[in-house]
Tab-separated table of C-alpha atoms and ligand atoms in Angstrom:
chain	number	residue	atom	x	y	z
A	1	MET	CA	133.802	129.747	126.239
A	2	GLN	CA	134.256	133.285	124.992
A	3	SER	CA	131.630	134.501	122.582
A	4	GLN	CA	133.244	136.031	119.446
A	5	SER	CA	131.314	136.790	116.253
A	6	HIS	CA	132.829	135.123	113.324
A	7	THR	CA	130.712	136.429	110.564
A	8	GLY	CA	132.560	139.804	110.391
A	9	SER	CA	135.794	138.289	108.912
A	10	TYR	CA	137.129	138.508	105.361
A	11	TYR	CA	137.397	134.673	105.693
A	12	ALA	CA	133.708	134.148	106.616
A	13	ALA	CA	132.834	136.581	103.512
A	14	SER	CA	134.797	134.600	101.046
A	15	VAL	CA	134.859	130.956	101.945
A	16	ASN	CA	133.501	128.740	99.390
A	17	ASP	CA	131.698	126.316	101.438
A	18	VAL	CA	129.759	126.661	104.718
A	19	THR	CA	129.014	123.983	107.042
A	20	ASP	CA	125.814	122.971	108.502
A	21	PHE	CA	126.290	119.731	110.559
A	22	ALA	CA	123.478	118.865	112.900
A	23	PRO	CA	123.822	119.518	116.645
A	24	LEU	CA	124.635	116.317	118.753
A	25	ARG	CA	121.241	114.724	120.044
A	26	GLY	CA	120.980	111.290	121.717
A	27	ASP	CA	123.773	108.744	122.921
A	28	HIS	CA	126.315	107.687	120.578
A	29	SER	CA	129.575	105.361	120.869
A	30	THR	CA	132.958	105.581	118.772
A	31	ASP	CA	136.579	104.915	119.072
A	32	VAL	CA	137.706	108.613	119.345
A	33	CYS	CA	135.552	111.667	120.291
A	34	ILE	CA	137.283	114.901	119.445
A	35	ILE	CA	136.288	118.141	121.213
A	36	GLY	CA	136.673	121.288	119.090
A	37	ALA	CA	136.562	121.514	115.114
A	38	GLY	CA	139.524	123.728	114.406
A	39	PHE	CA	143.012	122.679	112.990
A	40	THR	CA	143.960	120.420	115.783
A	41	GLY	CA	140.516	118.669	115.851
A	42	ILE	CA	140.011	118.196	112.319
A	43	SER	CA	143.574	117.195	111.719
A	44	SER	CA	143.618	114.667	114.369
A	45	ALA	CA	140.550	113.379	113.058
A	46	LEU	CA	141.739	113.080	109.499
A	47	HIS	CA	145.032	111.038	110.627
A	48	LEU	CA	142.831	109.024	112.860
A	49	LEU	CA	140.177	108.359	109.961
A	50	GLU	CA	143.047	107.501	107.368
A	51	ARG	CA	144.140	104.768	109.885
A	52	GLY	CA	140.633	103.351	110.190
A	53	TYR	CA	139.465	104.699	113.308
A	54	ASN	CA	135.795	105.735	113.823
A	55	VAL	CA	135.676	109.273	114.896
A	56	HIS	CA	133.058	111.951	116.444
A	57	VAL	CA	133.966	115.499	116.463
A	58	VAL	CA	131.594	117.775	118.679
A	59	GLU	CA	132.124	121.530	118.149
A	60	ALA	CA	130.429	124.353	120.062
A	61	ASN	CA	130.131	126.748	117.117
A	62	ARG	CA	130.972	125.921	113.579
A	63	VAL	CA	133.948	124.174	111.828
A	64	GLY	CA	136.911	126.523	111.907
A	65	TRP	CA	134.842	129.216	114.076
A	66	GLY	CA	137.872	129.548	116.668
A	67	ALA	CA	141.451	130.610	115.688
A	68	SER	CA	141.415	128.064	112.882
A	69	GLY	CA	139.076	129.957	110.784
A	70	ARG	CA	140.149	133.877	111.588
A	71	ASN	CA	144.041	133.756	111.601
A	72	GLY	CA	146.814	135.313	109.303
A	73	GLY	CA	146.728	131.998	107.177
A	74	GLN	CA	150.524	132.312	107.217
A	75	ILE	CA	152.467	128.955	107.044
A	76	ILE	CA	155.432	129.677	109.274
A	77	GLY	CA	158.237	127.137	110.028
A	78	GLY	CA	159.557	125.899	113.475
A	79	ILE	CA	157.947	125.215	116.425
A	80	SER	CA	157.636	127.842	119.474
A	81	GLY	CA	159.593	126.750	122.415
A	82	GLU	CA	162.082	124.520	120.699
A	83	LYS	CA	164.882	125.784	122.930
A	84	VAL	CA	163.015	124.523	126.331
A	85	ILE	CA	162.227	121.103	124.442
A	86	ALA	CA	165.613	120.782	123.256
A	87	LYS	CA	166.732	120.985	126.874
A	88	ASN	CA	165.080	117.678	127.558
A	89	LEU	CA	166.458	116.067	124.385
A	90	GLY	CA	169.931	116.880	124.464
A	91	LYS	CA	172.468	116.095	121.628
A	92	ASP	CA	169.581	114.540	119.828
A	93	ALA	CA	167.634	117.787	119.421
A	94	ASP	CA	169.073	119.148	116.144
A	95	ILE	CA	168.067	115.843	114.459
A	96	VAL	CA	164.785	115.672	115.794
A	97	PHE	CA	163.842	119.433	115.001
A	98	LYS	CA	165.132	119.094	111.539
A	99	ASP	CA	162.300	117.203	110.296
A	100	LEU	CA	159.462	118.542	112.914
A	101	ARG	CA	159.914	122.062	111.944
A	102	TRP	CA	158.520	121.877	108.463
A	103	ALA	CA	156.405	118.629	108.793
A	104	GLY	CA	153.218	120.632	108.950
A	105	HIS	CA	153.798	122.066	105.803
A	106	GLU	CA	154.017	118.777	104.095
A	107	ILE	CA	151.067	117.677	105.507
A	108	ILE	CA	148.996	120.659	104.525
A	109	ARG	CA	150.571	120.286	100.972
A	110	GLU	CA	149.611	116.267	101.007
A	111	ARG	CA	146.008	116.985	102.023
A	112	VAL	CA	145.172	119.896	99.656
A	113	LEU	CA	146.408	117.681	96.867
A	114	LYS	CA	144.803	114.242	98.066
A	115	TYR	CA	141.394	115.843	98.864
A	116	GLY	CA	141.415	118.618	95.943
A	117	ILE	CA	141.034	121.439	98.934
A	118	GLU	CA	140.696	124.696	97.073
A	119	CYS	CA	142.234	127.064	99.666
A	120	ASP	CA	144.333	129.562	97.774
A	121	LEU	CA	147.551	128.003	98.935
A	122	LYS	CA	150.735	129.597	97.869
A	123	PHE	CA	154.407	129.621	98.906
A	124	GLY	CA	156.767	132.380	99.368
A	125	TYR	CA	157.477	134.157	102.793
A	126	LEU	CA	159.433	137.134	104.162
A	127	ASP	CA	160.861	137.040	107.601
A	128	VAL	CA	161.572	140.853	107.988
A	129	ALA	CA	164.259	142.626	110.521
A	130	ILE	CA	163.765	145.773	112.424
A	131	LYS	CA	166.778	145.664	114.459
A	132	GLN	CA	170.180	144.481	114.067
A	133	ARG	CA	169.704	141.661	116.554
A	134	HIS	CA	166.989	140.275	114.172
A	135	LEU	CA	169.808	140.185	111.450
A	136	ARG	CA	171.722	138.059	113.598
A	137	GLU	CA	168.780	135.797	114.500
A	138	GLN	CA	168.304	135.660	110.673
A	139	GLN	CA	171.729	134.833	109.843
A	140	ALA	CA	171.548	131.921	112.589
A	141	ASP	CA	168.340	130.736	110.951
A	142	PHE	CA	169.814	130.721	107.403
A	143	ASP	CA	172.985	128.957	108.534
A	144	ARG	CA	170.884	126.210	110.254
A	145	MET	CA	168.597	125.883	107.001
A	146	GLN	CA	171.783	125.597	104.977
A	147	ASN	CA	173.181	122.781	107.208
A	148	ASP	CA	169.937	120.908	107.212
A	149	GLY	CA	169.792	120.957	103.388
A	150	PHE	CA	166.582	122.822	103.474
A	151	PRO	CA	165.055	121.883	100.300
A	152	HIS	CA	163.387	125.256	99.048
A	153	GLU	CA	164.848	128.296	97.933
A	154	PHE	CA	165.861	130.641	100.683
A	155	ARG	CA	168.364	133.678	100.878
A	156	LYS	CA	168.882	136.932	102.870
A	157	LEU	CA	167.823	140.158	101.375
A	158	SER	CA	169.504	143.507	101.949
A	159	ALA	CA	167.589	146.401	103.109
A	160	ALA	CA	167.251	147.670	99.540
A	161	GLU	CA	166.278	144.444	98.269
A	162	THR	CA	163.593	144.224	100.939
A	163	GLN	CA	162.283	147.643	99.722
A	164	ALA	CA	162.359	146.195	96.320
A	165	THR	CA	160.333	143.136	96.998
A	166	ILE	CA	157.472	144.548	99.427
A	167	GLY	CA	157.463	148.420	98.640
A	168	THR	CA	158.452	149.533	101.964
A	169	SER	CA	161.486	151.025	103.811
A	170	ALA	CA	160.269	149.813	107.127
A	171	TYR	CA	162.650	146.881	107.393
A	172	ILE	CA	166.659	146.611	107.641
A	173	GLY	CA	166.867	143.262	105.997
A	174	SER	CA	164.914	140.177	105.589
A	175	LEU	CA	165.284	136.414	105.038
A	176	LEU	CA	163.156	134.866	101.881
A	177	ASN	CA	161.903	131.435	102.356
A	178	MET	CA	159.849	130.042	99.653
A	179	GLY	CA	158.905	126.698	101.602
A	180	ASN	CA	156.829	128.834	104.390
A	181	GLY	CA	153.610	130.290	102.528
A	182	HIS	CA	150.004	131.392	103.041
A	183	LEU	CA	146.394	129.989	102.548
A	184	HIS	CA	142.825	130.814	103.331
A	185	PRO	CA	142.542	129.341	106.586
A	186	LEU	CA	138.698	128.655	106.862
A	187	LYS	CA	138.804	127.064	103.296
A	188	LEU	CA	141.430	124.882	104.505
A	189	CYS	CA	139.606	123.897	107.650
A	190	VAL	CA	136.213	123.419	106.099
A	191	GLY	CA	138.058	121.305	103.092
A	192	GLU	CA	139.590	119.296	105.711
A	193	ALA	CA	136.271	118.731	107.472
A	194	ARG	CA	134.422	117.838	104.270
A	195	ALA	CA	137.417	115.167	103.753
A	196	ALA	CA	136.974	113.774	107.350
A	197	VAL	CA	133.348	113.106	106.656
A	198	SER	CA	133.849	111.650	103.272
A	199	LEU	CA	135.892	108.981	105.240
A	200	GLY	CA	133.439	108.539	107.887
A	201	ALA	CA	133.713	111.258	110.543
A	202	THR	CA	130.578	112.516	112.329
A	203	ILE	CA	130.905	115.915	113.028
A	204	TYR	CA	128.278	117.998	115.399
A	205	GLU	CA	127.992	121.761	115.148
A	206	GLN	CA	126.379	124.245	117.811
A	207	SER	CA	127.048	121.515	120.456
A	208	PRO	CA	129.155	122.847	123.403
A	209	VAL	CA	130.830	120.175	125.698
A	210	ILE	CA	129.459	120.842	129.139
A	211	ASP	CA	130.914	117.789	130.737
A	212	ILE	CA	133.642	115.032	130.262
A	213	GLN	CA	132.715	111.990	132.674
A	214	LYS	CA	136.025	110.089	133.302
A	215	GLY	CA	135.947	106.430	133.178
A	216	SER	CA	137.193	103.268	131.267
A	217	ARG	CA	135.126	104.747	128.245
A	218	PRO	CA	134.832	108.468	128.924
A	219	ARG	CA	131.511	110.195	128.152
A	220	VAL	CA	131.528	113.549	126.427
A	221	VAL	CA	128.198	115.551	127.507
A	222	THR	CA	126.275	118.191	125.612
A	223	GLN	CA	122.951	119.797	126.286
A	224	ASN	CA	121.000	117.130	124.402
A	225	GLY	CA	123.077	114.418	123.951
A	226	SER	CA	126.641	112.295	124.566
A	227	VAL	CA	129.177	110.524	123.029
A	228	THR	CA	130.958	107.576	124.772
A	229	ALA	CA	134.690	106.916	123.434
A	230	ASP	CA	137.447	104.699	124.022
A	231	VAL	CA	139.618	108.059	123.776
A	232	VAL	CA	138.791	111.665	124.020
A	233	ILE	CA	140.956	114.350	122.755
A	234	LEU	CA	140.532	118.060	123.946
A	235	ALA	CA	141.151	120.250	120.947
A	236	GLY	CA	139.381	123.553	122.214
A	237	ASN	CA	142.603	125.334	122.511
A	238	ALA	CA	142.363	128.845	123.854
A	239	TYR	CA	138.486	128.591	123.733
A	240	HIS	CA	138.304	125.566	126.115
A	241	VAL	CA	137.738	126.222	129.742
A	242	LEU	CA	136.078	123.040	131.179
A	243	GLU	CA	139.325	121.229	132.427
A	244	ARG	CA	140.809	122.531	135.760
A	245	LYS	CA	144.138	120.874	134.953
A	246	LEU	CA	144.453	123.205	131.727
A	247	ARG	CA	143.894	126.360	133.466
A	248	GLY	CA	146.812	128.793	134.139
A	249	ILE	CA	149.087	127.140	131.645
A	250	MET	CA	148.250	129.131	128.622
A	251	PHE	CA	147.370	132.662	128.037
A	252	PRO	CA	144.273	133.352	125.676
A	253	VAL	CA	145.944	136.529	124.075
A	254	ARG	CA	143.709	138.453	121.340
A	255	SER	CA	145.238	139.159	117.809
A	256	PHE	CA	143.619	141.369	115.144
A	257	ILE	CA	143.351	141.510	111.371
A	258	ILE	CA	142.095	144.115	108.811
A	259	ALA	CA	141.387	143.513	105.184
A	260	THR	CA	141.466	146.465	102.730
A	261	GLU	CA	139.425	146.527	99.582
A	262	PRO	CA	141.029	145.004	96.561
A	263	LEU	CA	144.032	146.790	95.632
A	264	SER	CA	144.711	147.690	91.891
A	265	GLU	CA	147.351	145.859	89.946
A	266	LYS	CA	149.532	148.812	89.909
A	267	THR	CA	149.603	149.109	93.801
A	268	VAL	CA	150.187	145.145	94.087
A	269	ASN	CA	153.123	145.437	92.093
A	270	GLN	CA	154.583	147.996	94.168
A	271	ILE	CA	153.909	146.599	97.453
A	272	ASN	CA	154.152	142.633	97.177
A	273	PRO	CA	154.374	141.738	93.475
A	274	LYS	CA	155.926	138.015	94.548
A	275	ASP	CA	152.777	137.289	96.548
A	276	LEU	CA	154.718	136.836	99.865
A	277	ALA	CA	153.555	136.359	103.275
A	278	VAL	CA	155.730	138.878	105.535
A	279	CYS	CA	155.992	138.698	109.253
A	280	ASP	CA	158.032	140.653	111.676
A	281	PRO	CA	160.137	139.186	114.457
A	282	ASN	CA	158.653	140.927	117.562
A	283	PHE	CA	156.937	139.067	120.050
A	284	VAL	CA	153.826	141.558	119.897
A	285	LEU	CA	154.200	141.207	116.162
A	286	GLU	CA	152.582	142.503	112.855
A	287	TYR	CA	152.114	140.302	109.816
A	288	PHE	CA	150.557	140.970	106.567
A	289	ARG	CA	149.835	139.208	103.024
A	290	LEU	CA	147.499	139.733	100.064
A	291	SER	CA	144.446	137.394	99.796
A	292	ALA	CA	143.562	135.954	96.530
A	293	ASP	CA	141.568	138.733	95.560
A	294	LYS	CA	144.384	141.093	96.120
A	295	ARG	CA	143.326	142.626	99.427
A	296	LEU	CA	145.808	143.380	101.949
A	297	LEU	CA	145.268	141.386	105.167
A	298	PHE	CA	147.313	143.174	108.069
A	299	GLY	CA	147.380	141.546	111.643
A	300	GLY	CA	148.487	142.754	114.740
A	301	ARG	CA	147.808	143.378	118.411
A	302	CYS	CA	145.454	146.177	119.748
A	303	ASN	CA	145.122	147.615	123.130
A	304	TYR	CA	141.580	146.446	123.115
A	305	PHE	CA	140.131	142.869	124.228
A	306	GLY	CA	136.568	143.217	122.265
A	307	GLU	CA	135.193	142.845	118.988
A	308	ASP	CA	134.007	146.286	117.534
A	309	PRO	CA	135.307	146.247	113.919
A	310	ASN	CA	135.545	150.047	114.027
A	311	ILE	CA	137.721	150.144	117.082
A	312	ILE	CA	140.002	147.524	115.472
A	313	LYS	CA	140.043	149.521	112.310
A	314	GLN	CA	141.214	152.539	114.201
A	315	GLN	CA	143.877	150.692	115.929
A	316	LEU	CA	145.257	148.793	113.100
A	317	ARG	CA	145.092	151.393	110.400
A	318	PRO	CA	147.860	153.662	111.675
A	319	LYS	CA	150.230	150.565	111.881
A	320	LEU	CA	149.385	149.735	108.256
A	321	LEU	CA	150.067	153.304	107.189
A	322	ARG	CA	153.286	153.218	108.855
A	323	ILE	CA	154.463	150.644	106.524
A	324	TYR	CA	152.621	151.506	103.520
A	325	PRO	CA	151.945	155.299	103.799
A	326	GLN	CA	150.955	154.948	100.026
A	327	LEU	CA	147.741	153.162	100.981
A	328	SER	CA	146.314	156.003	102.926
A	329	ASN	CA	143.257	156.373	100.544
A	330	ILE	CA	142.356	152.743	100.712
A	331	ASN	CA	139.093	151.623	102.356
A	332	ILE	CA	139.416	148.994	105.108
A	333	ASP	CA	136.495	146.513	104.127
A	334	TYR	CA	136.721	143.880	107.213
A	335	ALA	CA	138.171	144.035	110.832
A	336	TRP	CA	138.024	141.036	113.078
A	337	GLY	CA	139.820	139.310	116.147
A	338	GLY	CA	140.693	135.884	117.475
A	339	THR	CA	142.215	134.402	120.534
A	340	ILE	CA	145.629	132.627	120.073
A	341	GLY	CA	146.710	130.090	122.995
A	342	ILE	CA	150.387	130.950	124.213
A	343	PRO	CA	151.655	128.715	126.959
A	344	VAL	CA	153.621	130.280	129.686
A	345	ASN	CA	156.820	128.607	128.413
A	346	ARG	CA	155.923	128.522	124.923
A	347	VAL	CA	156.070	124.786	124.287
A	348	PRO	CA	152.778	123.410	122.703
A	349	LEU	CA	151.016	121.694	125.437
A	350	LEU	CA	150.281	117.949	124.574
A	351	GLY	CA	149.405	115.686	127.439
A	352	ARG	CA	146.724	113.376	129.083
A	353	ILE	CA	144.097	114.458	131.817
A	354	ALA	CA	143.581	110.477	132.425
A	355	ALA	CA	145.103	107.565	130.387
A	356	ASN	CA	142.364	107.846	127.702
A	357	ILE	CA	141.771	111.563	127.797
A	358	PHE	CA	144.414	113.599	125.850
A	359	TYR	CA	144.918	117.209	125.264
A	360	CYS	CA	146.735	119.172	122.428
A	361	GLN	CA	146.916	122.882	122.437
A	362	GLY	CA	148.871	126.272	122.522
A	363	TYR	CA	151.037	126.951	119.450
A	364	SER	CA	151.582	130.792	119.982
A	365	GLY	CA	150.941	131.899	116.725
A	366	HIS	CA	152.545	129.134	114.562
A	367	GLY	CA	149.560	127.029	114.677
A	368	VAL	CA	148.851	126.400	110.973
A	369	ASN	CA	151.767	124.596	110.578
A	370	VAL	CA	151.992	122.880	114.018
A	371	THR	CA	148.314	121.919	114.504
A	372	HIS	CA	148.891	119.765	111.244
A	373	LEU	CA	151.719	117.934	112.780
A	374	ALA	CA	150.262	117.798	116.303
A	375	GLY	CA	147.242	115.971	114.527
A	376	LYS	CA	149.522	113.325	113.448
A	377	ILE	CA	151.208	113.121	116.820
A	378	MET	CA	147.761	112.635	118.378
A	379	ALA	CA	146.807	109.985	115.970
A	380	ASP	CA	150.106	108.148	116.770
A	381	ALA	CA	149.612	108.401	120.494
A	382	VAL	CA	146.062	107.048	120.096
A	383	ALA	CA	147.492	104.193	118.276
A	384	GLY	CA	150.137	103.575	120.720
A	385	THR	CA	153.075	105.211	119.438
A	386	VAL	CA	153.936	107.865	121.851
A	387	GLU	CA	157.796	108.929	121.312
A	388	GLN	CA	156.956	112.383	119.730
A	389	PHE	CA	153.700	112.785	121.947
A	390	ASP	CA	156.402	112.479	125.047
A	391	MET	CA	158.779	114.660	123.669
A	392	PHE	CA	156.187	117.509	124.423
A	393	ALA	CA	154.172	115.863	127.348
A	394	ASN	CA	157.512	115.478	129.280
A	395	VAL	CA	158.107	119.331	129.272
A	396	LYS	CA	156.375	120.385	132.733
A	397	PRO	CA	153.876	123.111	131.754
A	398	LEU	CA	154.548	126.386	133.821
A	399	ILE	CA	151.736	127.380	135.824
A	400	ILE	CA	150.704	130.922	136.963
A	401	PRO	CA	148.211	130.266	139.876
A	402	GLY	CA	144.906	132.490	139.482
A	403	ALA	CA	145.721	133.196	135.770
A	404	HIS	CA	142.426	131.536	134.741
A	405	TYR	CA	140.341	134.199	136.652
A	406	LEU	CA	142.727	137.182	136.149
A	407	SER	CA	143.378	136.321	132.520
A	408	THR	CA	142.628	139.844	131.031
A	409	PRO	CA	144.747	141.767	133.338
A	410	MET	CA	147.567	139.363	133.370
A	411	VAL	CA	147.442	139.063	129.661
A	412	ALA	CA	147.795	142.905	129.540
A	413	LEU	CA	150.632	142.923	131.784
A	414	GLY	CA	152.574	140.131	129.775
A	415	MET	CA	151.946	142.165	126.770
A	416	MET	CA	153.514	145.353	128.267
A	417	TYR	CA	156.441	143.407	129.266
A	418	TYR	CA	156.946	141.999	125.673
A	419	LYS	CA	156.477	145.255	123.839
A	420	ILE	CA	159.295	146.890	126.276
A	421	LYS	CA	161.370	143.729	125.497
A	422	ASP	CA	160.528	144.123	121.552
A	423	ARG	CA	161.835	147.719	121.865
A	424	LEU	CA	165.250	146.866	123.399
B	501	FAD	C1	144.018	136.640	114.921
B	501	FAD	C2	145.074	135.314	114.714
B	501	FAD	C3	146.074	135.340	113.697
B	501	FAD	C4	146.877	134.220	113.620
B	501	FAD	N1	147.536	134.255	112.700
B	501	FAD	C5	148.446	133.035	112.515
B	501	FAD	C6	149.240	132.459	111.531
B	501	FAD	O1	149.432	133.537	110.469
B	501	FAD	N2	149.830	131.615	111.145
B	501	FAD	C7	149.927	130.607	112.312
B	501	FAD	O2	150.591	129.687	112.053
B	501	FAD	N3	149.054	130.669	113.207
B	501	FAD	C8	148.273	131.939	113.473
B	501	FAD	N4	147.422	131.906	114.348
B	501	FAD	C9	147.427	130.786	115.495
B	501	FAD	C10	146.390	129.793	114.907
B	501	FAD	O3	145.212	130.159	114.195
B	501	FAD	C11	146.052	128.906	116.075
B	501	FAD	O4	147.302	128.179	116.677
B	501	FAD	C12	145.387	127.506	115.259
B	501	FAD	O5	144.347	127.897	114.722
B	501	FAD	C13	144.767	126.737	116.550
B	501	FAD	O6	143.666	125.833	116.213
B	501	FAD	P1	143.256	125.001	117.334
B	501	FAD	O7	142.179	123.986	116.351
B	501	FAD	O8	143.969	124.263	118.233
B	501	FAD	O9	142.094	125.941	117.880
B	501	FAD	P2	140.799	126.553	117.401
B	501	FAD	O10	140.693	127.004	115.976
B	501	FAD	O11	140.616	127.880	118.166
B	501	FAD	O12	139.460	125.613	117.563
B	501	FAD	C14	139.294	125.382	118.949
B	501	FAD	C15	137.751	125.014	118.551
B	501	FAD	O13	137.159	124.157	119.846
B	501	FAD	C16	135.984	124.545	119.964
B	501	FAD	N5	135.686	124.531	121.554
B	501	FAD	C17	136.210	125.033	122.718
B	501	FAD	N6	135.518	124.619	124.011
B	501	FAD	C18	134.604	123.668	123.258
B	501	FAD	C19	133.698	122.990	123.955
B	501	FAD	N7	133.552	123.000	125.260
B	501	FAD	N8	132.786	122.183	123.223
B	501	FAD	C20	132.741	122.028	122.043
B	501	FAD	N9	133.794	122.616	121.361
B	501	FAD	C21	134.671	123.619	122.045
B	501	FAD	C22	135.907	126.126	119.847
B	501	FAD	O14	134.666	126.598	119.484
B	501	FAD	C23	136.791	126.153	118.317
B	501	FAD	O15	136.039	125.826	117.419
B	501	FAD	C24	146.787	132.930	114.686
B	501	FAD	C25	145.662	133.097	115.378
B	501	FAD	C26	144.830	134.381	115.603
B	501	FAD	C27	143.665	134.439	116.589
């Protein structure tokens, strides 16, 4: 597992609750043992607990330490790799995806209400276009949403309307979608973990899993203890390197975020009065939004794989200023990075290592939404309903031999390829 500090992020500095669950010691037994306390692990745990399962979660660091506590907080619709899955589904694909695209959003809404989770949840999102082909893609999305009877406000904005909405002339149009939104991801993850504990979950922190002993009841082993379970779920996503079968099917891609100092009311009114999350359509993309205390959180990729906040600031600041030159005198208070799991064929990786050991990972930057759906699908699968699970599991992952050992140069090469593609 990579060592990445979590303390430098704006989220760690502004979270309303810090977990301190005891490490795993001694030998325990449960129905389901989940490895990883990010959105996938905690969401799966909550769905299982709500159905009466006994659940233990084993986390190497802290709840939300991985991508779930570091991300852009954007609740984006859709599932990456849809087209690949659709080929397997044939004519049923449209009906299946109509519901699934936004299912995670509804789960988040329900959880926040049901468990009283305070996580700065807001709705409103702008998909911005840089090139003509992006406008054509937005038109296709718009037509599909209209056909599907999408229940929230959505409309296309011209270049001038886009500029009036987000105070920049960087884009040639956009698609407003009031069903997508944004939130403080670490607050949500910790809130969901507290909800899981209130339903009887046991969470162990600071407990890296070093072995999974397979058998009729697999045993999850850490330095000082173990959990034997009927079923194990691997939810370590891009940070998980234990299982051979999962190597080479997903690239661990780094993404970075900077957070400005809080902006004045005047500036907020100039750049984002409707408090929308904004995302561009590139593969090597940029995304931004305001936090609850009105900082601009701006994310994108750097030509860098480390964690030095000064280097992250140096690389992201010019990108931010290209969009908002008016922020040139604003200080950047925080800079951090995290690792996203991008499957080679972009299809989320749900499958089995053995009959009683499942894995669930790889959402390509759509994880806030899709992890919440995936948690439900995993709970269904544990309970024996595998229709949706199989929809993903039946797509054969593409494997790049040796990618695990060469991941940094491979990712660099891959990113170069996609940067060139984005420019076309
Ligand atoms: C900078 C950044 C910005 C992003 N922005 C967005 C966004 O705006 N919208 C969006 O939808 N998605 C976004 N994503 C993607 C999203 O955050 C992820 O898809 C999602 O959080 C994945 O959740 P997860 O629980 O599967 O993995 P993670 O949150 O990474 O959790 C995995 C956990 O497993 C633990 N673990 C791993 N191995 C072991 C082990 N051996 N023993 C015990 N524990 C282990 C890790 O410590 C970690 O806590 C972003 C990601 C990053 C990094």
